[in-house]
Amino acid sequence: QKPILLQGHERSITQIKYNREGDLLFTVAKDPIVNVWYSVNGERLGTYMGHTGAVWCVDADWDTKHVLTGSADNSCRLWDCETGKQLALLKTNSAVRTCGFDFGGNIIMFSTDKQMGYQCFVSFFDLRDPSQIDSNEPYMKIPCNDSKITSAVWGPLGECIIAGHENGELNQYSAKSGEVLVNVKEHSRQINDIQLSRDMTMFVTASKDNTAKLFDSTTLEHQKTFRTERPVNSAALSPNYDHVVLGGGQEAMDVTTTSTRIGKFEARFFHLAFEEEFGRVKGHFGPINSVAFHPDGKSYSSGGEDGYVRIHYFDQQYFEFEFEA
């Protein structure tokens, strides 16, 4: 079965995200367009138009009513999923790097970059209180003095957020008080991506230090390490198998100087328990920036520096078992 190719962006993909049921796939890129697709056949359902800069992050709430996007145009926007209407515009002082709905879909968080003399902050808004949106005042703002946040997700039950930083640190911030509950540093370089397991008990991190690591969501205890020979941009956990998929490649500036085989633009599959690589999937013409498993585990998607999103279905002829000795 050939992969489904989604062509809806002019520039490199920054994040792809399934909704909870998995019937929709949201894609954002370094262009101002936010796309939503039917994941079953790759048909484009619509776009959310309004951003004026690169869109770094996207999230959909539990029942797919609302979509949240964060952009380099210094704004975080809330959309009606069905109509594409913009419901809220939250202006910031710097680019919005990560965003997400909590479990109930009532509270949103987003982090802003440290740039142009502005601090890196995580802001929390309660959508049930319109005055917060109207006044653009979050009910809580956590400053991150040391190192900017490069990836963040809500922890189990929406009690905390788990944030990965530029210096490789992981922090767990309380969503009520804003204090740091746990701090660990297992990565030596920037954390590019964090994705939770289906039951939220574990999460996997992808880092520039050429590894992806598995952690416990509540204690941030380090469990497993998946090693490669290139920076890992994104990693995702299969919902029904002990599999983890890694996407990456070298920095975009080094890409043209190496052959595609050396460039290593395949998605790579590792066994969760044994930390061993067991398969690779080719396809992209540049580094993979984001990977995501379908919630039913029967397919996965990858978005690359080449601006394409590919949906791959698992079947017998799926993996190319070829390894260099």
XYZ file of C-alpha atoms in Angstrom:
325
model
C 0.000 0.000 0.000
C 1.507 3.275 -1.075
C 1.681 6.100 1.434
C -0.808 8.946 1.066
C 0.964 12.180 0.194
C -0.507 15.419 1.535
C 0.584 18.529 -0.335
C -0.825 21.602 1.330
C 2.186 23.578 2.503
C 4.785 25.647 0.696
C 7.429 25.395 3.381
C 8.795 22.833 5.821
C 6.377 21.136 8.231
C 6.702 22.122 11.899
C 4.082 19.876 13.555
C 1.418 17.297 12.715
C -1.290 16.223 15.139
C -4.174 13.742 15.056
C -7.382 14.486 16.926
C -8.420 11.953 19.588
C -10.565 9.804 17.271
C -7.913 9.927 14.582
C -10.267 10.840 11.725
C -8.613 14.252 11.312
C -4.973 15.234 10.889
C -3.866 18.821 11.544
C -0.685 20.102 9.911
C 1.236 23.356 10.381
C 4.394 24.587 8.709
C 6.746 27.531 8.351
C 4.042 29.183 6.221
C 0.960 30.896 7.723
C -1.422 28.097 6.691
C -3.066 25.669 9.136
C -4.498 22.645 7.307
C -6.900 19.923 8.412
C -7.214 16.644 6.463
C -9.275 13.468 6.506
C -6.684 10.970 7.683
C -8.352 8.012 5.936
C -7.856 9.257 2.359
C -5.753 12.413 2.641
C -8.529 14.721 1.421
C -8.089 18.293 2.569
C -11.043 19.384 4.653
C -10.132 23.023 5.084
C -7.711 25.662 6.266
C -7.631 28.080 9.161
C -6.571 31.422 7.738
C -5.358 34.313 9.858
C -1.740 33.855 10.879
C 0.875 36.054 9.221
C 4.006 34.097 10.140
C 5.352 30.582 10.506
C 3.055 28.392 12.629
C 5.049 26.388 15.175
C 2.410 24.327 16.958
C -1.156 23.013 16.782
C -3.494 21.120 19.101
C -7.125 19.981 19.056
C -9.206 19.507 22.184
C -10.714 16.228 23.421
C -13.960 16.374 21.416
C -12.427 18.199 18.412
C -14.538 21.331 18.862
C -11.630 23.745 19.022
C -8.194 24.039 17.479
C -5.298 25.958 19.006
C -2.332 27.291 17.010
C 0.796 29.204 17.993
C 2.842 31.222 15.557
C 5.951 33.323 14.978
C 3.593 36.253 14.295
C 3.496 36.689 18.121
C 0.036 35.238 18.586
C -1.803 32.166 19.835
C -5.189 31.655 18.176
C -8.262 29.614 19.019
C -10.432 28.359 16.150
C -13.793 26.699 15.755
C -12.806 23.343 14.274
C -15.916 22.917 12.119
C -16.369 26.407 10.661
C -12.756 27.599 10.690
C -13.833 30.790 12.441
C -11.270 32.463 14.690
C -12.679 32.556 18.230
C -9.837 34.188 20.127
C -6.595 35.997 19.400
C -4.034 36.104 22.214
C -1.176 38.473 21.441
C 2.294 37.847 22.846
C 5.633 39.645 22.912
C 7.512 36.929 21.094
C 6.880 33.824 18.971
C 4.614 31.110 20.403
C 6.597 27.853 20.319
C 4.310 25.272 21.976
C 0.595 25.123 22.806
C -1.944 22.652 24.125
C -5.386 21.996 25.609
C -5.684 20.315 28.973
C -7.631 17.056 29.336
C -11.007 18.794 29.729
C -10.397 21.294 26.935
C -11.111 24.222 29.256
C -7.602 25.411 29.952
C -4.960 26.196 27.357
C -1.265 26.731 27.851
C 1.340 28.097 25.492
C 4.998 29.023 25.775
C 6.707 31.975 24.131
C 10.276 32.274 22.905
C 13.081 34.169 24.547
C 13.832 36.777 21.888
C 14.121 40.523 21.272
C 14.807 41.129 24.963
C 11.668 39.300 26.077
C 11.620 36.493 28.600
C 10.373 32.969 27.859
C 6.978 32.504 29.574
C 4.373 29.772 29.877
C 0.890 31.335 29.972
C -2.306 29.632 31.189
C -5.777 30.792 30.137
C -9.122 29.449 31.333
C -11.457 29.500 28.309
C -14.519 29.479 30.594
C -13.611 32.998 31.714
C -14.119 35.352 28.723
C -12.566 38.271 30.620
C -9.148 36.573 30.504
C -9.379 36.331 26.711
C -10.742 39.860 26.261
C -8.092 41.453 28.477
C -5.358 39.130 27.130
C -4.414 38.413 30.758
C -3.601 34.787 31.656
C -4.541 33.573 35.135
C -0.964 32.338 35.515
C 2.351 33.098 33.848
C 5.498 31.116 34.629
C 8.838 32.732 33.710
C 11.618 30.435 32.482
C 14.806 32.321 33.208
C 17.502 29.824 32.430
C 16.637 28.173 29.152
C 13.729 28.635 26.780
C 11.052 25.970 26.381
C 11.253 24.162 23.047
C 8.496 21.587 23.619
C 5.709 21.159 26.177
C 2.710 18.891 26.811
C 0.033 18.565 29.489
C 0.713 15.849 32.031
C -1.838 13.278 33.259
C -5.186 14.710 34.459
C -4.136 18.240 33.541
C -2.421 18.753 36.897
C 0.919 19.766 35.438
C 2.736 20.449 32.207
C 5.933 18.721 31.151
C 8.356 21.060 29.384
C 11.573 20.345 27.507
C 14.190 23.082 27.297
C 16.914 24.284 24.980
C 19.620 23.073 27.375
C 18.202 19.519 27.533
C 16.405 19.904 30.872
C 12.927 18.535 31.592
C 10.684 20.369 34.029
C 7.300 19.494 35.437
C 5.361 22.670 36.305
C 2.247 22.644 38.476
C -0.765 23.948 36.536
C -2.170 25.369 39.774
C 0.775 27.073 41.469
C 3.303 27.289 38.633
C 6.103 25.866 40.766
C 8.608 23.348 39.443
C 7.557 19.936 40.794
C 10.324 17.839 39.214
C 13.477 18.776 37.327
C 15.716 16.290 35.490
C 18.465 16.611 32.918
C 19.017 13.446 30.894
C 19.679 15.085 27.513
C 22.853 16.986 26.725
C 21.296 19.161 24.007
C 17.978 20.765 23.046
C 14.755 18.751 23.393
C 12.852 19.076 20.096
C 9.680 17.142 20.826
C 7.706 15.504 23.644
C 4.844 13.065 23.029
C 2.780 11.144 25.566
C 1.718 7.521 25.410
C -1.980 6.804 24.801
C -2.683 6.295 28.530
C -0.451 9.264 29.505
C 1.687 7.182 31.887
C 4.842 7.605 29.811
C 6.270 10.064 27.335
C 9.073 10.071 24.806
C 11.462 12.970 24.142
C 13.404 13.687 20.948
C 16.654 15.610 21.212
C 19.458 17.197 19.217
C 21.885 14.957 21.127
C 20.998 12.115 18.673
C 18.797 10.232 21.152
C 15.145 9.775 22.067
C 14.351 8.834 25.654
C 11.384 7.319 27.469
C 10.263 8.796 30.812
C 7.626 8.190 33.469
C 5.035 11.013 33.292
C 4.597 11.496 37.033
C 8.128 11.035 38.392
C 10.076 11.995 35.210
C 12.145 8.889 35.863
C 14.276 7.955 32.852
C 13.388 4.473 31.499
C 14.849 3.825 28.052
C 17.168 5.401 25.472
C 16.974 5.035 21.681
C 20.253 5.988 20.025
C 20.838 7.198 16.457
C 23.708 8.940 14.698
C 21.811 12.126 13.858
C 19.661 14.712 15.640
C 16.150 13.438 16.462
C 13.453 16.018 15.669
C 10.390 14.044 16.719
C 9.418 10.758 18.371
C 6.059 9.048 18.964
C 4.848 5.992 20.894
C 2.605 3.399 19.261
C -0.773 3.109 21.038
C -0.993 -0.675 20.689
C 2.526 -2.070 20.194
C 5.806 -1.696 22.041
C 7.099 0.433 19.203
C 8.506 3.935 19.023
C 9.078 5.839 15.776
C 11.834 8.442 15.411
C 12.133 11.135 12.756
C 15.106 13.390 12.196
C 18.115 14.099 10.053
C 20.853 16.663 10.077
C 20.372 20.384 10.288
C 18.764 21.820 7.167
C 21.923 23.755 6.305
C 24.015 20.568 6.034
C 21.499 18.647 3.945
C 22.606 19.586 0.431
C 26.187 18.473 1.008
C 25.368 14.788 1.611
C 23.754 12.057 -0.426
C 20.210 11.026 0.480
C 21.391 7.692 1.872
C 23.853 9.398 4.214
C 21.261 12.076 4.922
C 19.256 9.413 6.727
C 15.800 10.808 6.136
C 13.992 7.589 7.012
C 11.550 7.163 9.834
C 13.136 4.660 12.197
C 11.314 2.130 14.338
C 12.650 0.907 17.673
C 11.374 -1.676 20.116
C 10.237 0.053 23.283
C 11.579 -2.518 25.733
C 14.726 -3.750 23.974
C 15.810 -0.327 22.597
C 16.681 -2.072 19.308
C 15.989 -0.704 15.855
C 13.941 -3.095 13.708
C 12.830 -1.176 10.646
C 13.086 1.958 8.542
C 10.760 3.694 6.134
C 12.034 5.904 3.339
C 10.135 8.656 1.617
C 11.093 12.193 2.550
C 13.566 14.362 0.632
C 14.805 16.067 3.763
C 14.856 15.676 7.526
C 11.605 14.593 9.194
C 10.379 17.317 11.554
C 7.304 15.675 13.079
C 5.936 12.140 13.456
C 2.617 10.956 14.905
C 0.894 7.591 15.305
C -2.768 7.261 14.416
C -4.739 6.613 17.645
C -5.682 3.121 16.385
C -2.024 2.300 15.761
C -2.649 1.071 12.211
C -0.837 3.931 10.502
C 1.515 6.779 11.234
C 2.264 10.135 9.639
C 5.438 12.082 9.106
C 5.984 15.701 8.095
C 9.280 16.785 6.616
C 11.550 19.671 5.766
C 10.396 19.085 2.154
C 6.926 20.431 3.026
C 5.161 17.097 2.496
C 3.144 15.057 4.968
C 3.004 11.307 4.349
C 0.512 8.866 5.871
C 1.896 5.319 5.987
C -0.255 2.265 6.657
C 1.274 -0.791 8.279
C 1.212 -3.946 6.198
C 3.506 -6.879 5.444
C 5.639 -5.081 2.890
C 5.992 -2.158 5.198
C 9.521 -2.112 6.486
C 12.701 -2.331 4.513
C 14.919 -4.493 6.629
C 18.273 -3.244 5.511
C 20.999 -2.267 7.880
C 24.582 -1.330 7.343
C 26.873 -3.764 9.055
